[in-house]
Coordinates of C-alpha atoms and ligand atoms in Angstrom, one line a residue:
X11 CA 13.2 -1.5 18.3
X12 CA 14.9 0.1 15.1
X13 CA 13.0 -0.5 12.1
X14 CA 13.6 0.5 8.0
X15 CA 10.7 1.3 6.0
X16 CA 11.9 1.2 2.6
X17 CA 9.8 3.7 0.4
X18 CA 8.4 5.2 4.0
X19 CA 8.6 8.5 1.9
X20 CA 5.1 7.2 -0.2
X21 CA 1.5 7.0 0.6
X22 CA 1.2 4.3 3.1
X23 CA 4.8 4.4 4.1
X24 CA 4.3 8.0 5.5
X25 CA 1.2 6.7 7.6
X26 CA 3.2 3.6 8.7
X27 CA 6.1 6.1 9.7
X28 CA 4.0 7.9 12.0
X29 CA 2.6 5.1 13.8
X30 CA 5.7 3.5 14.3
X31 CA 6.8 6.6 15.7
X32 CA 4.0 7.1 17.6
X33 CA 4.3 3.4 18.8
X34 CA 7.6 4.7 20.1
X35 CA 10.1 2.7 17.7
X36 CA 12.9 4.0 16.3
X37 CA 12.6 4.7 12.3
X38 CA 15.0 4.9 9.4
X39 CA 13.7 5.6 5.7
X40 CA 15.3 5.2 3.0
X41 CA 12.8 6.7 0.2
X42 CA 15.3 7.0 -3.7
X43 CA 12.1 10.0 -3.8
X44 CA 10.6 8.9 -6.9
X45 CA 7.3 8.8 -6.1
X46 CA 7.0 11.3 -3.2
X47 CA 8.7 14.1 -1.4
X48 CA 10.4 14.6 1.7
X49 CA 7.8 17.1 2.8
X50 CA 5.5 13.9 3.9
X51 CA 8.2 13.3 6.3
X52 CA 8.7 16.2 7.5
X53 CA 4.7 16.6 8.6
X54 CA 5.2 13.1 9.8
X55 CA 7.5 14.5 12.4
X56 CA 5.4 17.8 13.0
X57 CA 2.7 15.3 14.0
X58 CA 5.0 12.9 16.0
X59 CA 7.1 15.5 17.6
X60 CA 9.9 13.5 16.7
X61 CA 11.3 12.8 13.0
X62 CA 12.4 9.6 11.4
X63 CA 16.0 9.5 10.1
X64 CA 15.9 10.0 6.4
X65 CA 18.6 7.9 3.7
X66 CA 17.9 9.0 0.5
X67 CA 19.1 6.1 -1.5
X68 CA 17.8 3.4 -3.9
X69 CA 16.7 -0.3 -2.3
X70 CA 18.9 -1.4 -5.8
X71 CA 21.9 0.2 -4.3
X72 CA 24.2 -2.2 -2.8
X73 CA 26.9 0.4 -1.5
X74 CA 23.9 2.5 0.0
X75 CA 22.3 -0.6 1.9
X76 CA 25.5 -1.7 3.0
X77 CA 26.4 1.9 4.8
X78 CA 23.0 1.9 6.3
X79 CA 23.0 -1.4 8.1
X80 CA 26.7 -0.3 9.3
X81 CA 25.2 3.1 10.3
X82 CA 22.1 1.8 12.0
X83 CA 21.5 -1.4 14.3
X84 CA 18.1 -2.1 12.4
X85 CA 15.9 -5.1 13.8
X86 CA 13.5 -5.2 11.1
X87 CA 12.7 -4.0 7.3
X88 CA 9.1 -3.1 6.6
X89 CA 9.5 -2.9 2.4
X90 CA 7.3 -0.3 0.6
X91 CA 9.8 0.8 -2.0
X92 CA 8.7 0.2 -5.2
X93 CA 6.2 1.1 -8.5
X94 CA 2.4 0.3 -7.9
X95 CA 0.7 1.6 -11.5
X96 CA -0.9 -1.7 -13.3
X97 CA -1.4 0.7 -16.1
X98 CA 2.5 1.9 -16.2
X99 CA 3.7 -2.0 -15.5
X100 CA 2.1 -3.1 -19.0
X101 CA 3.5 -0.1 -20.8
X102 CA 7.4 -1.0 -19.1
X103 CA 7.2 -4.4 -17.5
X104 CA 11.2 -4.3 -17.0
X105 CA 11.3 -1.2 -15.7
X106 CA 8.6 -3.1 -13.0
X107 CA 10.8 -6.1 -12.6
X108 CA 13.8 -4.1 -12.1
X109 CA 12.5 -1.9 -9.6
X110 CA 10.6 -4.4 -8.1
X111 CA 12.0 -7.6 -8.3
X112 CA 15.5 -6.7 -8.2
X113 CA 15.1 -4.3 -5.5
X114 CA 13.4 -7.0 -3.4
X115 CA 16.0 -9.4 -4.0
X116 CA 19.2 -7.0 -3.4
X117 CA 17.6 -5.9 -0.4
X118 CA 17.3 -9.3 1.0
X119 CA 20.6 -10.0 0.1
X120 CA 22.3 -6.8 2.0
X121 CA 19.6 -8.1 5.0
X122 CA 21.0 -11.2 5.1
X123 CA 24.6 -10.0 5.6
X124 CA 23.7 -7.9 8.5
X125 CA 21.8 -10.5 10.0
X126 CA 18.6 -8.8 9.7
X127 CA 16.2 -11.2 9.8
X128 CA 13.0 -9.6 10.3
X129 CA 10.9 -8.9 7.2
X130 CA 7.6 -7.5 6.6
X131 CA 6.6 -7.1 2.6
X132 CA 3.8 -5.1 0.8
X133 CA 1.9 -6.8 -1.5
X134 CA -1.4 -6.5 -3.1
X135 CA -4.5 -8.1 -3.3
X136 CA -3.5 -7.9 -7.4
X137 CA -1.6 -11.4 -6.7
X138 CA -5.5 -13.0 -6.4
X139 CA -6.2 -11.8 -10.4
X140 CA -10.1 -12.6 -11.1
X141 CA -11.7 -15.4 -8.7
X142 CA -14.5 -17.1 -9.1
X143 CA -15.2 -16.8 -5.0
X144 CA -15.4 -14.0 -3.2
X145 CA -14.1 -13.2 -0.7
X146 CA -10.6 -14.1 -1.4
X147 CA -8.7 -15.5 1.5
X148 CA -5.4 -16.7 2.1
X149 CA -6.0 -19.8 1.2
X150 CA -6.9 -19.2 -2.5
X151 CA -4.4 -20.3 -5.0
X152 CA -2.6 -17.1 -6.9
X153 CA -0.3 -16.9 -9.8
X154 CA -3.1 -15.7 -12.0
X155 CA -2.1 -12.4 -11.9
X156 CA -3.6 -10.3 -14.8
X157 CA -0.4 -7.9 -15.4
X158 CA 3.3 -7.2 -14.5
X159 CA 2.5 -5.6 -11.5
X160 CA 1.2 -8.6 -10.1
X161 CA 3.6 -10.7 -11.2
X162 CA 6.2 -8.6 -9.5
X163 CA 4.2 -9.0 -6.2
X164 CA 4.1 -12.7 -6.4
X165 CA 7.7 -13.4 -8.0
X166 CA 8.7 -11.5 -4.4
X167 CA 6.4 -13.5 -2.1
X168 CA 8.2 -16.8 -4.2
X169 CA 11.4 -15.7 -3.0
X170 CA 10.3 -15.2 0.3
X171 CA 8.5 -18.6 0.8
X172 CA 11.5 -20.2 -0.6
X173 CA 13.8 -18.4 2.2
X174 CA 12.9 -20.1 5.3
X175 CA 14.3 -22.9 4.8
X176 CA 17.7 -22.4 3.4
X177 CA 18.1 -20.0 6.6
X178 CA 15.4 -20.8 10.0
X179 CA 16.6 -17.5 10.9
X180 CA 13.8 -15.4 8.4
X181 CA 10.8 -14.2 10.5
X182 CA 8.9 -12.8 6.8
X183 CA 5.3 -11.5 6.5
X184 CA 3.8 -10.8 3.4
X185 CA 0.8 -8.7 3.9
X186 CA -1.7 -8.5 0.8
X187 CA -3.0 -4.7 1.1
X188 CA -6.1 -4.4 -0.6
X189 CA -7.3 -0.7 -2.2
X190 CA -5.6 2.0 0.6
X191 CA -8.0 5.3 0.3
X192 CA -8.2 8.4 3.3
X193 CA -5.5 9.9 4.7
X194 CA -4.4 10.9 8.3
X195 CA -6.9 13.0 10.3
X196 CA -4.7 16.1 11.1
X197 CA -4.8 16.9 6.9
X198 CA -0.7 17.0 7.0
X199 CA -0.3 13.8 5.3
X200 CA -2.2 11.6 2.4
X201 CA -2.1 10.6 -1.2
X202 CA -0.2 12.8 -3.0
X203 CA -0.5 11.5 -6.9
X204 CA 1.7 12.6 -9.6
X205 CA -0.1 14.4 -12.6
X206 CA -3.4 12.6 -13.5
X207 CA -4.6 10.1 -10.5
X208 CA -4.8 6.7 -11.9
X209 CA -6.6 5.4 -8.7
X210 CA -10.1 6.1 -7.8
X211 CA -10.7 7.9 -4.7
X212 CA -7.8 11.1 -5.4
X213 CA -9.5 11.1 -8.7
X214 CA -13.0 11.5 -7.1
X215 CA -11.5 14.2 -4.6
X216 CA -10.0 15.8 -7.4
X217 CA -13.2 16.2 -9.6
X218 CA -15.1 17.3 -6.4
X219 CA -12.6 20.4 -5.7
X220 CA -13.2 21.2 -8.9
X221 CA -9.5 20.5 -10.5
X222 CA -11.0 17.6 -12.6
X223 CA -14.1 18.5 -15.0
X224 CA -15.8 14.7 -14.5
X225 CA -15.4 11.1 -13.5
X226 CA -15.2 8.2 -15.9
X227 CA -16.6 5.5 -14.2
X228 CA -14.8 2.4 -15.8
X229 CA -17.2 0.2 -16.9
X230 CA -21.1 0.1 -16.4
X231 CA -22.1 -3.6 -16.8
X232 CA -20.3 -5.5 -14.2
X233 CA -22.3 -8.7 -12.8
X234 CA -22.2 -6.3 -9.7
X235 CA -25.8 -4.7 -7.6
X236 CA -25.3 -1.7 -9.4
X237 CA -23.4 -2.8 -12.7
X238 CA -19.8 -0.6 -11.2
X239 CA -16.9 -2.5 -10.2
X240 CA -16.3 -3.5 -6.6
X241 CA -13.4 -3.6 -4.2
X242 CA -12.7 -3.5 -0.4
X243 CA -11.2 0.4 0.5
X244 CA -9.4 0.1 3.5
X245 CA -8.1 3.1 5.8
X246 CA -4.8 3.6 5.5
X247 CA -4.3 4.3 9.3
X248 CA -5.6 0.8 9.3
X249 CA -3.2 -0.6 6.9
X250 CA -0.5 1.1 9.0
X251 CA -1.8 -0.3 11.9
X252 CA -1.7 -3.8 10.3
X253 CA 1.8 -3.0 9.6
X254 CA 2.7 -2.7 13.1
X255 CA 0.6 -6.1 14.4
X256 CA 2.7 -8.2 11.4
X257 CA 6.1 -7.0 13.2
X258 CA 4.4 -7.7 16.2
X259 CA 3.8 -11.2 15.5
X260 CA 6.9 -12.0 14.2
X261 CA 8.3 -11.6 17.7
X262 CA 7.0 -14.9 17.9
X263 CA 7.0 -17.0 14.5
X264 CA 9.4 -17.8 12.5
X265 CA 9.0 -18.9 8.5
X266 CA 6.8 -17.1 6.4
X267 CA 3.2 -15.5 6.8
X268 CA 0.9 -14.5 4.7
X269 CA -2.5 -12.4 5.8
X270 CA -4.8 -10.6 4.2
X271 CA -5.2 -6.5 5.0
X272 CA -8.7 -5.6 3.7
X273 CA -11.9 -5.2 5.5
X274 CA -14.1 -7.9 4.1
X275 CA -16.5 -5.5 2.7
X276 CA -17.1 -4.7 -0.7
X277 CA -18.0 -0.9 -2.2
X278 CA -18.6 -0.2 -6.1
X279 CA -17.5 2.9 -7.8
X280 CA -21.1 4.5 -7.5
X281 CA -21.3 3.7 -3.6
X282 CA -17.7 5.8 -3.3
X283 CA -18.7 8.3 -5.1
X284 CA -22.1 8.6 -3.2
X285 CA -20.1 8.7 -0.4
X286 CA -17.7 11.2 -1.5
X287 CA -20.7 13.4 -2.1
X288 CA -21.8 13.0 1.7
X289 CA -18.5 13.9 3.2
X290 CA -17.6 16.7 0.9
X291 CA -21.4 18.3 0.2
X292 CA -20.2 18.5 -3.2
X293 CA -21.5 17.2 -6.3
X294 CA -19.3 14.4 -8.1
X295 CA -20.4 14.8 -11.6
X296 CA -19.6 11.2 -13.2
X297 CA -20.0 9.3 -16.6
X298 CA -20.0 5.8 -17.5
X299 CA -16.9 4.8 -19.8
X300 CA -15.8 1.7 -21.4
X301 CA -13.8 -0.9 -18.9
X302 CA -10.5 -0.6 -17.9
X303 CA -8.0 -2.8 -19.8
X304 CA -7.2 -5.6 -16.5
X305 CA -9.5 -4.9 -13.9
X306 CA -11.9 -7.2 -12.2
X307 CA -15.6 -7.1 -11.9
X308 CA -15.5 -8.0 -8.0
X309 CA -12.5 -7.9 -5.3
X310 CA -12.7 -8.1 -1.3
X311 CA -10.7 -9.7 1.4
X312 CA -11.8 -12.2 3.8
X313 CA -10.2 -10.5 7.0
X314 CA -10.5 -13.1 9.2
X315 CA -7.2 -14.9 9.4
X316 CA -5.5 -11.3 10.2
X317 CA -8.3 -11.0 13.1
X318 CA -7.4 -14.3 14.5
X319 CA -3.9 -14.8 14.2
X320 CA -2.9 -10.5 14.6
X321 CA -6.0 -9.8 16.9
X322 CA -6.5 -6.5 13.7
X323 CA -9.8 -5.4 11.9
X324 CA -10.1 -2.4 10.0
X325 CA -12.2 0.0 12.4
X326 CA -12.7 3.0 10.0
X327 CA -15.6 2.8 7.6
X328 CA -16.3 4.6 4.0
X329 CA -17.4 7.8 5.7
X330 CA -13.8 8.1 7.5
X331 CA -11.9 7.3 4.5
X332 CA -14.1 9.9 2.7
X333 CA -13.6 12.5 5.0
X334 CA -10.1 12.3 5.4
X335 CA -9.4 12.4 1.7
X336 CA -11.3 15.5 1.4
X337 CA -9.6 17.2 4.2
X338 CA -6.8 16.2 2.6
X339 CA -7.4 17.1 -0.6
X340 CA -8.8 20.6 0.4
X341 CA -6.0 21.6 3.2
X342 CA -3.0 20.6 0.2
X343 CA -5.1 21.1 -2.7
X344 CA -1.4 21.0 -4.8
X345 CA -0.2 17.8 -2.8
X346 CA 3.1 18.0 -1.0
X347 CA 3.8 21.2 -3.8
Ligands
NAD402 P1 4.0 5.2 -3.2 O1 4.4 5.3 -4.6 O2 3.3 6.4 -2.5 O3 5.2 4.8 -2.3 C1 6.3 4.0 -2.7 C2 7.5 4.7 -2.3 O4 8.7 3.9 -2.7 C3 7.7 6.1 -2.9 O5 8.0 7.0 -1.9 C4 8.8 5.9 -3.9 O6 9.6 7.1 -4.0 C5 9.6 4.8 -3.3 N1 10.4 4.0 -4.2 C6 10.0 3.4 -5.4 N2 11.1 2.7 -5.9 C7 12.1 2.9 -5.0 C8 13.4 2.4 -5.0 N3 13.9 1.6 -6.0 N4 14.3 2.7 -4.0 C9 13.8 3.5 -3.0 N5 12.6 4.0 -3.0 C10 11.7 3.7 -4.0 O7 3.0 3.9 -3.1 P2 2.1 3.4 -1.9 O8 0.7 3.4 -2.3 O9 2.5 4.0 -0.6 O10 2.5 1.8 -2.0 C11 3.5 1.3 -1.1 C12 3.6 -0.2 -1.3 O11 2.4 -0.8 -1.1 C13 4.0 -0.5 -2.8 O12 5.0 -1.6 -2.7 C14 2.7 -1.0 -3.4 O13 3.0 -1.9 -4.4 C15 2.0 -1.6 -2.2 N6 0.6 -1.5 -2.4 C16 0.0 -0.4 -2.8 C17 -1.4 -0.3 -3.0 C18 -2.1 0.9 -3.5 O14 -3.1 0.8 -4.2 N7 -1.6 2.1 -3.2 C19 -2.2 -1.5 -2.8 C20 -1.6 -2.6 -2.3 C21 -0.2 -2.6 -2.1
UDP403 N1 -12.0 3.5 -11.4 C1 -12.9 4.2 -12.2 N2 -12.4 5.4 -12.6 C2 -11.2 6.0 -12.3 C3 -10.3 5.2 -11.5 C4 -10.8 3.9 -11.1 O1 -14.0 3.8 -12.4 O2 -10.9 7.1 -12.8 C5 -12.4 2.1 -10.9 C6 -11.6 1.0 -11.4 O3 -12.1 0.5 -12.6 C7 -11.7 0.0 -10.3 C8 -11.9 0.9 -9.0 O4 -12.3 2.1 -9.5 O5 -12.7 -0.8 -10.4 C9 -10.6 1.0 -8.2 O6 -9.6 1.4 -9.1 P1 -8.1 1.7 -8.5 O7 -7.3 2.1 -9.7 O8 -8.2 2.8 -7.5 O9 -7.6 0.4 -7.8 P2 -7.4 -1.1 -8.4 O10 -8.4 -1.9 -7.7 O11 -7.5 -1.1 -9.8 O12 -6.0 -1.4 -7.9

């Protein structure tokens, strides 16, 4: 089996890569490099003692899409490509959309004319916005989503509901990755953020090196056990892996899917950075700050339909995810640079 991972360049597309690889598929990338380098792919291949066949190219690019389908029989697109910063997607919400939405959509379209029919799309547990139950589950209504980011998630899992039936051919999953943290255990590839890390765990990897003077711990009353926000931090070798059982299972369904990749447990900022402090034996000096424009108090998955319907659970914990990071972090202490 030949599949293209759109954005496999990035964070989880690297790890995705990898397995693939080292699930023995064939794999095609095409990465436009905005948010990465081609050095993760190149580890990938020192790891999988094979490479992946690299397009650069952008998922809006018609002509490009066109040449790669002619160029390589693909059987299936798992889409990573696009922007991921809530933060930067309420300072440029069209830039979002475009990237986003419009990349989703041409993509389908150039899909569609190769007969490509297998589709596996990354969203985020942002589509759930702020619940009143937790844990969320597939089965809780969205469109609530508190910035453009979101909205770009769901807008894409609308088309792709919508798809099935003007064509019984589309086999779709759209998996809702909750927060991806670690990296792979060989310290070759991880998170490798540009500038400032917006998210939390390269942040707290970065203040523990020593490149970062403190933590700002977003918010200190939360209705939470320890008044810090909470959220379910999955592996990313997990997410990867959860990658792989959704093309799986669309071997045998057709329509579209939607399931849950989180671990169903939650963690607040103090329990990350406590474990941060175990796995690295450094100190992670912190301060409380004023909340984060958007965020929620409380978000974690209820893994179950995933487990029953993919036969996949998350099996790394917090003190994996920790420990990878800061391998990571300390073997490419300048990122892919
Ligand atoms: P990432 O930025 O590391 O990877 C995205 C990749 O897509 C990058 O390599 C970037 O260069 C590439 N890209 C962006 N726009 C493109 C375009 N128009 N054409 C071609 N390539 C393009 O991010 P990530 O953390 O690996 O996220 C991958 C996917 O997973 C994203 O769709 C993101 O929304 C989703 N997701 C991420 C998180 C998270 O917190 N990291 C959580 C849930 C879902
Ligand atoms: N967070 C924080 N300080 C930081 C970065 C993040 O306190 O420098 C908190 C943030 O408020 C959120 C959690 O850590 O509650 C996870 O944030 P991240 O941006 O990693 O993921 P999100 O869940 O917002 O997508």
């Amino acid at each position: 089996m030949r599949v293209l991972l759109t954005g496999g360049a990035g964070y989880i597309g690297s790890h995705t890569a990898l397995a693939l690889l080292q699930a023995g598929r064939e794999v095609v990338v095409l990465d436009n490099l905005c948010n990465s380098s081609a050095e993760s792919l190149a580890r990938v291949a020192r790891i999988a003692g094979r490479a992946p066949v690299f397009v650069e190219g952008d998922v809006r690019d018609r002509d490009v899409l066109g040449s790669l389908f002619a160029e390589h029989l693909v059987d299936a697109v798992l889409h990573f490509a696009g922007l991921k910063s809530v933060g930067e997607s309420l300072a440029q919400p069209l830039r979002y959309h475009d990237n986003n939405v419009q990349g989703s959509q041409v993509l389908l379209e150039a899909m569609a004319q190769a007969s490509v029919f297998n589709f596996v799309f990354s969203s985020s547990a942002t589509v759930y916005g702020e619940q009143a139950q937790m844990p969320v589950s597939e089965a809780c209504s969205v469109g609530h989503a508190p910035n453009p980011y979101g909205r770009s998630k769901l807008m894409v899992e609308d088309m792709l509901r919508e798809l099935p039936a003007s064509d019984p051919r589309w086999r779709i999953a759209i998996l809702r990755s909750f927060n991806p943290a670690g990296a792979h255990e060989s310290g070759l590839i991880g998170e490798d953020p540009n500038g400032i890390p917006s998210n939390l765990l390269p942040y707290v990897a970065q203040v523990a090196i020593g490149k970062l003077p403190e933590l700002a711990v977003f918010g200190g009353d939360y209705p939470t056990t320890d008044g810090t926000s909470v959220r379910d931090y999955i592996h990313v070798l997990d997410l990867a892996e959860g990658h792989l059982r959704a093309l799986d299972a669309l071997q045998t369904r057709t329509g579209t899917h939607v399931w849950n990749l989180g671990t169903g447990r939650g963690c607040s900022v103090l329990d990350m950075v406590r474990a941060f402090e175990a796995a690295s034996g450094r100190t992670v000096p912190y301060r409380i700050a004023p909340r984060r424009f958007g965020d929620m108090a409380t978000c974690y998955a209820d893994p179950t339909k995933a487990e029953r319907e993919l036969g996949w659970r998350a099996r790394r914990g917090l003190p994996d995810m920790t420990r990878d990071a800061w391998r990571w972090q300390q073997m490419n202490p300048n990122g892919y640079r």
